[in-house]
Short mmCIF file of C-alpha atoms in Angstrom, two decimals:
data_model
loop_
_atom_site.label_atom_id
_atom_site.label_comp_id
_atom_site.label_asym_id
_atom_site.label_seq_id
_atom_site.Cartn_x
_atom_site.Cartn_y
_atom_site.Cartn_z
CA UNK A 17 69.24 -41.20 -151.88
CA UNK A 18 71.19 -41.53 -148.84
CA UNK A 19 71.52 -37.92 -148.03
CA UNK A 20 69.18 -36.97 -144.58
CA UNK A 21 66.08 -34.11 -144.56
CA UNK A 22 64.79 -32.31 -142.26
CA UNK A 23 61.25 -30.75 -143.24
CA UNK A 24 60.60 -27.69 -141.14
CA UNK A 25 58.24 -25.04 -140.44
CA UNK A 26 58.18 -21.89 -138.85
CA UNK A 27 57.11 -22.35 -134.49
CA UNK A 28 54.19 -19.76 -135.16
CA UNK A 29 52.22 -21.92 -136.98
CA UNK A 30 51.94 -24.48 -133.91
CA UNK A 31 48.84 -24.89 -132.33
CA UNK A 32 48.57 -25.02 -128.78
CA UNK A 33 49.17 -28.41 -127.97
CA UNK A 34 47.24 -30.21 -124.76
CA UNK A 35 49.42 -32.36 -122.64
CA UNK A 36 48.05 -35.82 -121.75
CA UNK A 37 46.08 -36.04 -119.02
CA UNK A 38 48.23 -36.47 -115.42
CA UNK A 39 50.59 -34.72 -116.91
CA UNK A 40 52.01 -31.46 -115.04
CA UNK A 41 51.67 -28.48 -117.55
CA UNK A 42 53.58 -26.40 -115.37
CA UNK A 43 56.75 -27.87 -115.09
CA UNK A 44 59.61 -27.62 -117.26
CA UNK A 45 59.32 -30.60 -118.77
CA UNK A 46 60.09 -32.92 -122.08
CA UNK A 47 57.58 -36.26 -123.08
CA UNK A 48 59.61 -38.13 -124.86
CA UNK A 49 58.13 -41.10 -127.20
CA UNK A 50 58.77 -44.23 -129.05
CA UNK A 51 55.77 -45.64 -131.46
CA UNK A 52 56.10 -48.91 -133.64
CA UNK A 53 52.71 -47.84 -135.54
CA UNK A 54 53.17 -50.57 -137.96
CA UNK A 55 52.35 -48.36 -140.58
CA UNK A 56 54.35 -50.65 -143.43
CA UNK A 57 52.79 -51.38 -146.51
CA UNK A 58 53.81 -54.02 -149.23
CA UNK A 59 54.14 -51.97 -152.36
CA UNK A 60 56.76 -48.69 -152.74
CA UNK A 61 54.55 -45.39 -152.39
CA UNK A 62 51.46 -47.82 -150.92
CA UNK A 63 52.01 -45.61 -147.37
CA UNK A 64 52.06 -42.15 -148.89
CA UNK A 65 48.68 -43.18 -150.71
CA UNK A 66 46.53 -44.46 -148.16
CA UNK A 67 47.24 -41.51 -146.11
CA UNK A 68 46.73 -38.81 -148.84
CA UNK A 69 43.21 -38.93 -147.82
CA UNK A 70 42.29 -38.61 -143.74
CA UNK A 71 40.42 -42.14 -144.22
CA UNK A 72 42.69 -44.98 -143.68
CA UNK A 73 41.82 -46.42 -140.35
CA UNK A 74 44.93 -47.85 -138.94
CA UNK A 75 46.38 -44.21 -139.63
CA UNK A 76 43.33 -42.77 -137.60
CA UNK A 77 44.08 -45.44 -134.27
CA UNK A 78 48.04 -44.61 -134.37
CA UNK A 79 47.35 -41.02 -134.08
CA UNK A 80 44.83 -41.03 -131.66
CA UNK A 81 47.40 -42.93 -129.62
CA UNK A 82 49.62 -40.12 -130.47
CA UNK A 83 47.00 -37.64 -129.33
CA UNK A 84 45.92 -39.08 -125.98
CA UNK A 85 49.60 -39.70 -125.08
CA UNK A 86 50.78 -36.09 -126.78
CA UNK A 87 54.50 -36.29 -126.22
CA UNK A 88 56.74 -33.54 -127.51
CA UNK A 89 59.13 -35.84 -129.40
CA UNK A 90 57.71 -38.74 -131.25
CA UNK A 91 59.91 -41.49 -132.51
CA UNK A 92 57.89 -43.84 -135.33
CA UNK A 93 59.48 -47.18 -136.15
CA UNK A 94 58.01 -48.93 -139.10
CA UNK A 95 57.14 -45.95 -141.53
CA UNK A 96 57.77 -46.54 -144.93
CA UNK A 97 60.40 -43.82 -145.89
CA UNK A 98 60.01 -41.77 -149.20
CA UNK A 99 62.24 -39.65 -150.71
CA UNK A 100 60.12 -36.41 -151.16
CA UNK A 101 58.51 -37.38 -147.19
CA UNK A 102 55.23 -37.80 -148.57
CA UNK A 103 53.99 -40.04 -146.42
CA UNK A 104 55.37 -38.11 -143.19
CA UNK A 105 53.52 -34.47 -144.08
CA UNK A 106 50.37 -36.78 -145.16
CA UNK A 107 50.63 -38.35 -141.77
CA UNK A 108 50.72 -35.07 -140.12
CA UNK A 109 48.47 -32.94 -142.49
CA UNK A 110 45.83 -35.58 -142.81
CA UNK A 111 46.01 -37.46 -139.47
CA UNK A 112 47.54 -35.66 -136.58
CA UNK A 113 46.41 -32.32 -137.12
CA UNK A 114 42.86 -33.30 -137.23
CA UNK A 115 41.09 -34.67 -134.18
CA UNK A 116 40.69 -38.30 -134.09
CA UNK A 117 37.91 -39.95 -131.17
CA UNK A 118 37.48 -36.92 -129.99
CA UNK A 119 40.80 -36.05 -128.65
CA UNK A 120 42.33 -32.50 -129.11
CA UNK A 121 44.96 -32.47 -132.95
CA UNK A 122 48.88 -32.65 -132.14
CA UNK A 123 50.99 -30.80 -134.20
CA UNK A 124 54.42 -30.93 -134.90
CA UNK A 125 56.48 -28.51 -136.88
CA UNK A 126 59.75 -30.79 -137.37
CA UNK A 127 60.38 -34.07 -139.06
CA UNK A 128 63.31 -35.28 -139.70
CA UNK A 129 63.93 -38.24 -142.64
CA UNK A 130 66.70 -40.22 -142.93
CA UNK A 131 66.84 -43.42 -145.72
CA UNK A 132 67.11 -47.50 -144.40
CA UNK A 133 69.05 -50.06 -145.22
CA UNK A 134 66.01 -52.13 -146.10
CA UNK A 135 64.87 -52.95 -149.44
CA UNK A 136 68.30 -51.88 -150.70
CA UNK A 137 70.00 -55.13 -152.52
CA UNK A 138 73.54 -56.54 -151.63
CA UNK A 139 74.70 -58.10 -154.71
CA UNK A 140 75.04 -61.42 -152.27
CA UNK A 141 72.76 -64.85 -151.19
CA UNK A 142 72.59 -63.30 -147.32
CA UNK A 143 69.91 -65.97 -146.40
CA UNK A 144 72.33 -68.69 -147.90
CA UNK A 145 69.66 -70.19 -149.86
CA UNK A 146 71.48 -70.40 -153.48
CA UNK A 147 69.44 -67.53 -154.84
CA UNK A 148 70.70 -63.93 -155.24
CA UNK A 149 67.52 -61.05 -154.77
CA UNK A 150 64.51 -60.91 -152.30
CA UNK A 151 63.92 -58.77 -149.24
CA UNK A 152 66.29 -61.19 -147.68
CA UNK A 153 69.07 -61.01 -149.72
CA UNK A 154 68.75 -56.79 -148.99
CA UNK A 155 71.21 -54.62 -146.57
CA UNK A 156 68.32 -54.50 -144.48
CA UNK A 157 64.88 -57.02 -144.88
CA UNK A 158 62.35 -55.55 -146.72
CA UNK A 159 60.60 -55.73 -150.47
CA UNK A 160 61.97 -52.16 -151.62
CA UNK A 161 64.24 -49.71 -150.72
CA UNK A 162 62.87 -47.00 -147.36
CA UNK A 163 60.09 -50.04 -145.99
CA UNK A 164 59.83 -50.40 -142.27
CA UNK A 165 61.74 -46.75 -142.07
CA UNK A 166 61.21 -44.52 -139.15
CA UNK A 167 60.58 -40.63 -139.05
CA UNK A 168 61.12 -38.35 -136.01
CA UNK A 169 58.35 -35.13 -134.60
CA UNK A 170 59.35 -32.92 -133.16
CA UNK A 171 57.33 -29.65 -131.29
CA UNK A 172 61.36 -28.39 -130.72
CA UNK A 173 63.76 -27.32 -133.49
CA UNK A 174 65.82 -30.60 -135.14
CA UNK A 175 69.83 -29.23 -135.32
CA UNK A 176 69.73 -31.25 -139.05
CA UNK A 177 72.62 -29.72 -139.99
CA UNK A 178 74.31 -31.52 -137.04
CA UNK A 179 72.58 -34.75 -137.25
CA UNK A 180 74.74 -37.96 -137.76
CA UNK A 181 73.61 -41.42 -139.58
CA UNK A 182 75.33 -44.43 -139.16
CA UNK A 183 73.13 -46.31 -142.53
CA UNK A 184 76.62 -46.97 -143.71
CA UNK A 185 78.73 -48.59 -140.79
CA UNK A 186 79.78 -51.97 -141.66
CA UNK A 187 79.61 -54.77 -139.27
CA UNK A 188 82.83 -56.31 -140.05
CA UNK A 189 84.04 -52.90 -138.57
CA UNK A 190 83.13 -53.27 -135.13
CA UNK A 191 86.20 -54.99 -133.20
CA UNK A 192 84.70 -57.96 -131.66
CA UNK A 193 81.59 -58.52 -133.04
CA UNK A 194 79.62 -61.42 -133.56
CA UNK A 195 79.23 -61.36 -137.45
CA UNK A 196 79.24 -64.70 -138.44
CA UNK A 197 82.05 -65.38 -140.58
CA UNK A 198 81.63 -68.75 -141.42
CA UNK A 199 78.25 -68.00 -142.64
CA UNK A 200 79.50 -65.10 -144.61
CA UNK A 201 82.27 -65.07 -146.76
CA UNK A 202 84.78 -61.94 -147.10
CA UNK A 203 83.54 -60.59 -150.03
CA UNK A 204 80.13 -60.57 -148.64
CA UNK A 205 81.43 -58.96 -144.96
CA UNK A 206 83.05 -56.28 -147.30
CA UNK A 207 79.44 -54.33 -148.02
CA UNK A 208 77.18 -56.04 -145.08
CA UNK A 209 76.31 -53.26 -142.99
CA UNK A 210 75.33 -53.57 -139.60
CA UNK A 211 72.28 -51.35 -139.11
CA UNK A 212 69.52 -53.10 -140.15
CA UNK A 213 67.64 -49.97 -141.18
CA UNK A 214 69.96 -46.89 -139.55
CA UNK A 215 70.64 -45.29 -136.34
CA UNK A 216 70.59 -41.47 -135.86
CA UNK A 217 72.05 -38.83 -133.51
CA UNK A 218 69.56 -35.99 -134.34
CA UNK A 219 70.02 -33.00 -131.65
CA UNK A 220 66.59 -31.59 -130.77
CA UNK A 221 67.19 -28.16 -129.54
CA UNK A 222 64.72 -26.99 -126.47
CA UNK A 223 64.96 -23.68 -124.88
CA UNK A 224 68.99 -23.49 -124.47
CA UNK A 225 69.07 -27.37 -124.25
CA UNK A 226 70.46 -29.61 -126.71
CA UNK A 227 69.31 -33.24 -126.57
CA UNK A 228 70.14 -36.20 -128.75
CA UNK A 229 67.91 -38.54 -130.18
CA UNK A 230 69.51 -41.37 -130.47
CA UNK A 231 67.25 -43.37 -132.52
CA UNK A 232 67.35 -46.97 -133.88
CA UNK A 233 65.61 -50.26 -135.03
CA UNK A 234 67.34 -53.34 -134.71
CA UNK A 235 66.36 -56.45 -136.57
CA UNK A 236 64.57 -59.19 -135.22
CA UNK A 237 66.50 -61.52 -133.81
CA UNK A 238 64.50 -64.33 -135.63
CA UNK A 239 63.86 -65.46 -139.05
CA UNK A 240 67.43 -67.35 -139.50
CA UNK A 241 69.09 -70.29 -139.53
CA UNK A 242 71.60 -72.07 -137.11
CA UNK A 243 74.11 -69.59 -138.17
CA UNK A 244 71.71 -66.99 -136.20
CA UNK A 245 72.68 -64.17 -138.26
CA UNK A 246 69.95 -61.99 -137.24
CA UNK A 247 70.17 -63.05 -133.47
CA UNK A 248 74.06 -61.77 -133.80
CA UNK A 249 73.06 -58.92 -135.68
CA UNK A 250 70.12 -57.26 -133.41
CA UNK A 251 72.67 -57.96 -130.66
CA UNK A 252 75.66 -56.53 -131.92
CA UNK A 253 73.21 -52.73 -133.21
CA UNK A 254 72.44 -53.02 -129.90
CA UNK A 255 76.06 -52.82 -128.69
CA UNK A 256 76.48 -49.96 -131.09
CA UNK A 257 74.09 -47.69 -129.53
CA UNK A 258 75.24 -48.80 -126.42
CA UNK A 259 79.48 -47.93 -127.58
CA UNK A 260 78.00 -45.13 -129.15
CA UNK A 261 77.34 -43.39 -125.79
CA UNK A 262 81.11 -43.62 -124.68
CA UNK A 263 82.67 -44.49 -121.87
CA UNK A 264 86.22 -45.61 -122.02
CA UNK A 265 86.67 -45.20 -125.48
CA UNK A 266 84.56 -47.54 -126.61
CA UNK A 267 83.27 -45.95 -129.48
CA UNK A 268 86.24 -44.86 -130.92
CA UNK A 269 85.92 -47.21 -134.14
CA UNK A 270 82.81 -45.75 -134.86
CA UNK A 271 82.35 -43.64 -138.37
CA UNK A 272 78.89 -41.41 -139.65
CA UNK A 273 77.72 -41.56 -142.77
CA UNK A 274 79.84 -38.25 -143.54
CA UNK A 275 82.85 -39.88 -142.34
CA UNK A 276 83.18 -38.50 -139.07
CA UNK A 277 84.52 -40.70 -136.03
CA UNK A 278 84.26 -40.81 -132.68
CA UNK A 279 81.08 -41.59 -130.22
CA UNK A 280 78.48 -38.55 -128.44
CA UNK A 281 80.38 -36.11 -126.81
CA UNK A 282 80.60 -36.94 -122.92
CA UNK A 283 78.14 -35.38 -120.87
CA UNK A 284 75.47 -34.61 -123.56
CA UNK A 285 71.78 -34.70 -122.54
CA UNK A 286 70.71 -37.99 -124.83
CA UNK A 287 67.58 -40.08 -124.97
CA UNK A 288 67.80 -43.71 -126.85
CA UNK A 289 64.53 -44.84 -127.91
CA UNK A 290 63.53 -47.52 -130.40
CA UNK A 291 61.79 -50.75 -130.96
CA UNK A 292 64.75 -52.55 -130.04
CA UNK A 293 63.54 -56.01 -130.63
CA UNK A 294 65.31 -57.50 -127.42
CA UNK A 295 63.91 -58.23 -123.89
CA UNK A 296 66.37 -59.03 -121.14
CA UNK A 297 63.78 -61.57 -119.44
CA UNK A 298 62.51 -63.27 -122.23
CA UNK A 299 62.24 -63.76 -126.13
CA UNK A 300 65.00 -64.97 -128.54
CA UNK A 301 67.05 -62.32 -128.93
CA UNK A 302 71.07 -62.85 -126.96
CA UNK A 303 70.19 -60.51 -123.63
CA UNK A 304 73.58 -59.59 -123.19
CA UNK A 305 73.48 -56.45 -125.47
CA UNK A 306 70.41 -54.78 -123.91
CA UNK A 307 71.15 -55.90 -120.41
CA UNK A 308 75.01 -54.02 -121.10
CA UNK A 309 72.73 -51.10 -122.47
CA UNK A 310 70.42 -50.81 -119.48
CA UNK A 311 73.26 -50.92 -117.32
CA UNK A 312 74.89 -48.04 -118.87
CA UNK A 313 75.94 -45.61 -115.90
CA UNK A 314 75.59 -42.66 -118.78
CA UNK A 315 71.23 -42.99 -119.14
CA UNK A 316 68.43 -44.48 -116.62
CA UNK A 317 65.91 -47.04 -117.39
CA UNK A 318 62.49 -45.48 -116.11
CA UNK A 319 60.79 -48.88 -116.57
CA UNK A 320 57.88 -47.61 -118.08
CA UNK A 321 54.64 -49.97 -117.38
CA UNK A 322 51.42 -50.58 -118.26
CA UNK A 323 48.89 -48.67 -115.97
CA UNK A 324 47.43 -51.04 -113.25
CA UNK A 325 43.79 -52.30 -114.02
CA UNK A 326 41.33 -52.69 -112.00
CA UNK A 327 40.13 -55.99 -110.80
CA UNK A 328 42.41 -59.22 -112.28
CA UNK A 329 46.15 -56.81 -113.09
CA UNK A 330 47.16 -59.65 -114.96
CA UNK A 331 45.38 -59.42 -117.91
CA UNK A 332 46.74 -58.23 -120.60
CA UNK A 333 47.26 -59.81 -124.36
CA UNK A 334 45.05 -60.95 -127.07
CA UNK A 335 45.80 -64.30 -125.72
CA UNK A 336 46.29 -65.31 -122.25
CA UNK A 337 48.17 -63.11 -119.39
CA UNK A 338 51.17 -61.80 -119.10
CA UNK A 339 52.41 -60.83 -115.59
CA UNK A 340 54.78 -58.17 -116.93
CA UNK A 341 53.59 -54.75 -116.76
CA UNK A 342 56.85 -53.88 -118.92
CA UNK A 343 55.65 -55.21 -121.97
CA UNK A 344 55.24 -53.04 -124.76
CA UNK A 345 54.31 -55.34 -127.63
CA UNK A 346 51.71 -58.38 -128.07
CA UNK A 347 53.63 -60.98 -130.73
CA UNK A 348 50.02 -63.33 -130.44
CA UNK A 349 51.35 -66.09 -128.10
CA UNK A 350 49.84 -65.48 -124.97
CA UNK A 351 51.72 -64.78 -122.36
CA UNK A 352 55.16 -65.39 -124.25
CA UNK A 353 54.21 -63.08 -126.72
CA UNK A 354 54.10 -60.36 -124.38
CA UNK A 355 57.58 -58.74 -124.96
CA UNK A 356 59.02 -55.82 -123.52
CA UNK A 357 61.54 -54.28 -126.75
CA UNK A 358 60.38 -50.88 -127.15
CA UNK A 359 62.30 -48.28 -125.29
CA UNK A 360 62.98 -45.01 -124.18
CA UNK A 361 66.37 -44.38 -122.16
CA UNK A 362 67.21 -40.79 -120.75
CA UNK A 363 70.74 -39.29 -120.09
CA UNK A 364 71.34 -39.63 -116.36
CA UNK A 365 71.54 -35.83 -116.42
CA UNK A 366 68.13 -35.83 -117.20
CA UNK A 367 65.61 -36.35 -114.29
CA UNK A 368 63.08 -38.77 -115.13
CA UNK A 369 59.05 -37.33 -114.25
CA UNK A 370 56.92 -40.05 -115.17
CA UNK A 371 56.79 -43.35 -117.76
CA UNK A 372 54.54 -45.54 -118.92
CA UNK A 373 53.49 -47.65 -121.58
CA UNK A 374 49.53 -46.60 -123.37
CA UNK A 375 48.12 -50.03 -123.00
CA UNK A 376 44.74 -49.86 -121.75
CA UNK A 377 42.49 -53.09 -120.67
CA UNK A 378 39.59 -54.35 -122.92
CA UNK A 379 36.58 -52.22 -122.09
CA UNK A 380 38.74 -48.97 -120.67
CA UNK A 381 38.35 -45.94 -122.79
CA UNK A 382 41.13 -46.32 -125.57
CA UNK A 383 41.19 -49.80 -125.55
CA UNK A 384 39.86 -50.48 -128.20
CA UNK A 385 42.18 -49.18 -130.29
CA UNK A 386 44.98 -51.55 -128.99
CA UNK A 387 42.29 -54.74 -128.77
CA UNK A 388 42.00 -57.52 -131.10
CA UNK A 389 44.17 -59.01 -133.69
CA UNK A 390 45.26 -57.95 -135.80
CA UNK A 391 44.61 -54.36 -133.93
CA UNK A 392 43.04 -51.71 -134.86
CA UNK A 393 46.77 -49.47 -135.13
CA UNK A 394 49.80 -51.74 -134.01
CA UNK A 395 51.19 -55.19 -132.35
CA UNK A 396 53.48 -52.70 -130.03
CA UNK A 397 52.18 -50.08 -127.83
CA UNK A 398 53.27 -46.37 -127.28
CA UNK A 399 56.20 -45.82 -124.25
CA UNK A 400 56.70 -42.20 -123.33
CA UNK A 401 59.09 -40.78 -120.54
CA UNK A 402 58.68 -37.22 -118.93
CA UNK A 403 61.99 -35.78 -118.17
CA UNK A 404 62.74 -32.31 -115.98
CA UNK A 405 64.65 -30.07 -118.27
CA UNK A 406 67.14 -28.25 -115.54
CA UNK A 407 69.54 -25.69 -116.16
#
């Protein structure tokens, strides 16, 4: 159960695969993605059900996203994770492959699975209220074991042989972290883990080019008490991606799920992506971690936005305005609930193309599948970065 797949096919059977429109097919390039598609469900196996047949409709919105934006990486944050990856070929058998609104089928030969911390119990009263059990009592919140997972596409080989998890790491093991030790006693810090769900390293290999993944989903930094466990804990995965890239030996303490130390090699080609739950400007998370991260000298931050619309640019949101074309997510608050925690950071040795965030206006073609609430596929919107693949 905590061992990672990768479910391959042979290249061949890839079909041609149209590149989103302003995109340059001609250059040697990489669209790179990040996708919280919401698609969670409240019972163990609900997800691979509902998307055994090509009917579900949330399903159908998410990958027309997909399809309009066709990136050649795809990282999706909140997909239930099975063990035999049901849901993920049903996804891409039932969904992707077959033309949603109109727009042209994606395909993707690799997927690569990894289990969550979520759903998994502790043994220990995490929320402190007196009762032992619950999602919030689990390694990582959620009602059973692989919900709110993630799963990775791929149109380029996945190196899973080479891949490294970090489900495992424990939080009291990070040297100066924020774990809350009054709040947890030492016999509860002795199996807390700090990834909420995981993190991965997965090396994507693209003509002679390696590139990391280096995916994650932190926790919300909400949903606590004055102790703000969560708040500390979203901030300190945060600083764990961010070690995890190096830089004067700061990931040094950090272990894999196979036992291995050490951070990413210096000088790797790397992209981070993620729902990251934090925004810098705004929100409750503690900015410090992701400002740190987006300071990084080792990756860029492309800024991704939301493309300008015509007339009044400010709206955006199922409730008011927001005037942040960064945002990537609509929480329902108005303008406050217009976050930007989704991301997708490139190794600096990897020239950045284009960005943007697939958030079109009410009454632009698309929009609809991103309007109303709840909408019709997620609460967060799609981010892609193009980046120039040099020698």
């Amino acid at each position: 159960m905590t061992e990672a797949r990768s479910i391959s096919v042979h290249p061949h059977s890839a079909a041609p695969i149209p590149y989103a429109e302003g995109r340059d097919v001609a250059a040697p390039s990489l669209r790179v993605a990040t996708f919280n598609a919401s698609l969670n469900r409240p019972l163990p196996g609900q997800l691979a059900v509902d998307l055994s047949t090509p009917l579900d409709t949330q399903a159908q919105a998410v990958a027309e996203i997909v399809q309009r934006n066709a990136p050649d990486v795809l990282l999706l944050n909140e997909f239930d994770h099975d063990l035999q990856g049901a849901a993920a070929e049903a996804f891409k058998s039932n969904y992707l492959a077959r033309s949603q609104g109109g727009q042209a089928p994606i395909d993707y030969p690799y997927t690569y699975l990894a289990p969550a911390n979520t759903g998994i119990p502790s043994g220990a009263d995490l929320d402190g209220d007196g009762i032992v059990g619950g999602p919030a009592d689990a390694l990582g919140y959620g009602d059973f074991e692989g919900q709110y997972g993630m799963v990775l596409f791929s149109k380029y080989p996945i190196d899973a042989a080479n891949a490294r998890t970090f489900q495992k790491f424990l939080w009291k093991d990070m040297p100066n972290s924020q774990l809350p030790t009054r709040h947890y006693g030492e016999l509860v810090r002795g199996v807390l883990r700090l990834p909420s769900k995981s993190m991965w390293d997965v090396p994507v290999t693209v003509g002679d080019k390696t590139i990391h993944v280096i995916a994650a989903h932190p926790t919300p930094p909400v949903f606590d008490g004055p102790e703000k466990r969560n708040q500390a804990r979203n901030h300190d995965e945060i600083r764990l991606i961010n070690d995890y890239l190096g830089g004067e030996g700061r990931g040094e303490y950090i272990y894999d799920d196979s036992g291995k130390r050490g951070a990413l090699e210096p000088g790797s080609d790397f992209v981070v992506l993620g729902d990251l739950n934090s925004d810098a400007a705004s929100g409750e998370s503690d900015p410090a971690a992701i400002t740190a991260l987006l300071g990084n000298p080792s990756l860029v931050d492309p800024r991704p936005a939301v493309a300008e619309l015509p007339g009044d640019l400010e709206l955006r949101g199922i409730a008011g305005i927001t005037r942040s074309a960064l945002g990537t997510a609509d929480f329902g608050r108005g303008s406050a609930g217009v976050l930007r925690v989704d991301y997708v950071l490139p190794s600096a040795t990897l020239p950045v193309r284009g960005s943007g965030v697939y958030w079109p206006g009410a009454g632009q073609d698309g929009g609809e599948l991103v309007s109303g609430w709840p909408p019709a596929s997620s609460d967060h919107r799609l981010v892609w970065v193009d980046v120039t693949l040099t020698d």
